Coordinates of C-alpha atoms in Angstrom, one line a residue:
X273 CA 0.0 0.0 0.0
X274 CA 1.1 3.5 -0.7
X275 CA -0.5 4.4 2.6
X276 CA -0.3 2.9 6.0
X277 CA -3.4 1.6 7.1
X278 CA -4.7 2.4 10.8
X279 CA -7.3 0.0 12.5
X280 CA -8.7 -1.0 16.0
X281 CA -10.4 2.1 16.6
X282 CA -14.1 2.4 18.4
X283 CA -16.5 3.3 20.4
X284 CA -15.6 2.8 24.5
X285 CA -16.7 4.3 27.7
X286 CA -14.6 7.0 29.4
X287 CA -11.7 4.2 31.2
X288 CA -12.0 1.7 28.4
X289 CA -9.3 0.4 26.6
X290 CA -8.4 0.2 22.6
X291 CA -5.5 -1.0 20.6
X292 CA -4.7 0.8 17.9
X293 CA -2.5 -0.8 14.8
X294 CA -0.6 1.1 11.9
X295 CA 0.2 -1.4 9.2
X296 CA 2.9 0.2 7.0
X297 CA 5.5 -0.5 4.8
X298 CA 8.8 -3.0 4.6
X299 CA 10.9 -0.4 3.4
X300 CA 10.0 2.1 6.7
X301 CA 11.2 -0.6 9.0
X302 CA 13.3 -1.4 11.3
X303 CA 15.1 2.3 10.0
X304 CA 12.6 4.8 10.9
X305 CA 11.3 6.6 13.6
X306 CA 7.1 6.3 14.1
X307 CA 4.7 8.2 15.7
X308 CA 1.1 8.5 16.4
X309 CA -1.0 11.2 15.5
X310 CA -4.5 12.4 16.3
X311 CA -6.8 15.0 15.0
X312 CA -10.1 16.1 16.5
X313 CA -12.9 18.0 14.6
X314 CA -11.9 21.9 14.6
X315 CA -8.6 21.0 16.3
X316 CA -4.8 20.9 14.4
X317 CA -3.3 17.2 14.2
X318 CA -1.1 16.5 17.5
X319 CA 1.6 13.8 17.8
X320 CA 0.5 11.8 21.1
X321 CA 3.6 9.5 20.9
X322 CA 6.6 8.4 19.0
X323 CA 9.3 5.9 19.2
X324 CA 12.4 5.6 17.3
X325 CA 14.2 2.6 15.5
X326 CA 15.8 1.7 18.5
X327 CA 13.0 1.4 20.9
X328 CA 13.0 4.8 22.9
X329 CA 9.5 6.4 23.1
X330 CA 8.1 9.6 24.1
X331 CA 4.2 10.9 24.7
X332 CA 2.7 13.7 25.2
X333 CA 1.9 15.1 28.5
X334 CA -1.8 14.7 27.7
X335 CA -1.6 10.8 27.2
X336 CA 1.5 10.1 29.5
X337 CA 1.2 6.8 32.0
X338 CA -2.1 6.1 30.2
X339 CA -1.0 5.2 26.3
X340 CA 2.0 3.0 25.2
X341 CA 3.5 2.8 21.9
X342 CA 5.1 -0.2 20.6
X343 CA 6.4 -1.1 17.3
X344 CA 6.9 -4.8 15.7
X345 CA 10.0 -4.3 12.7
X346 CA 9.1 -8.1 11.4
X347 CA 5.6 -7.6 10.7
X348 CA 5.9 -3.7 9.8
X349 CA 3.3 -2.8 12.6
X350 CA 3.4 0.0 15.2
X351 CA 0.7 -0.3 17.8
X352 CA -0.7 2.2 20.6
X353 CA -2.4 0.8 23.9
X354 CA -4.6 3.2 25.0
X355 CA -5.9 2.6 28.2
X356 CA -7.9 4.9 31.0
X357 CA -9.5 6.9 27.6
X358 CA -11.1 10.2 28.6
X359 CA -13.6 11.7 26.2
X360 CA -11.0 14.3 25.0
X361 CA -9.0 11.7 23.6
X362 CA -11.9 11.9 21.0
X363 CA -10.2 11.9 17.9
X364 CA -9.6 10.4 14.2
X365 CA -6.1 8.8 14.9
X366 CA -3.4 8.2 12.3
X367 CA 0.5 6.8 12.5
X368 CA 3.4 8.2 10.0
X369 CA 6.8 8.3 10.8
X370 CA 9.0 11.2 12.6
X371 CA 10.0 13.7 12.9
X372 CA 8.9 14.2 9.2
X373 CA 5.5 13.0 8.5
X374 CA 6.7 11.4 4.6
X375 CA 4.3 9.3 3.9
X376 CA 0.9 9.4 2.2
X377 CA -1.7 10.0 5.1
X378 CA -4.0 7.4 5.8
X379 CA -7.5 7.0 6.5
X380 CA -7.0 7.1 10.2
X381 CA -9.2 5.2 12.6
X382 CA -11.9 6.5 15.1
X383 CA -11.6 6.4 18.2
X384 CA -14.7 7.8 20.6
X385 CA -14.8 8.0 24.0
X386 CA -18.1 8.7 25.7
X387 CA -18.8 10.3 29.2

């Protein structure tokens, strides 16, 4: 695919959980950094995590002790588990790599979390 693909987002109650999976290209791993993105309606798109080729991540202060990022080079996967979801993590969420966002954007993937 010329984009990556997001998936595993939904519908949950505010303290739910949801894992979130970015499937992506061979030729952006195991080299490249990753991050996770999200976008609400009205709001600018906001990196939430990232990790680099070597395993270090980093979060935002909005999601940190409650979202983990994880990345898997053999199957060209980066994941986010997402757990203790508030409502203002309400957002289309999408996964490129970083610090330069060079790929095609994808679709994204929901994610809604309700009071």
């Amino acid at each position: 695919q010329v984009q990556p693909v997001e998936s595993g987002g939904g519908l949950v109650q505010a303290g739910g959980s949801l894992r979130l999976s970015c499937a992506a290209s061979r030729s952006i791993f195991p080299a490249n950094a990753m991050g996770w993105y999200r976008q609400a309606p009205g709001k600018q798109r906001e990196l939430v995590a990232r990790i680099t080729s070597g395993g270090t991540t980093n979060y935002a202060d909005s999601v940190k002790g409650r979202f983990t990022i994880s990345r898997d080079n053999a199957e060209n996967t980066l994941y986010l588990q997402m757990n203790s979801l508030k409502p203002e993590d309400t957002a289309a969420y999408y996964c490129n790599t970083y610090p330069y966002s060079v790929l095609r954007w994808g679709q994204g993937t929901q994610v809604t979390v309700s009071s």
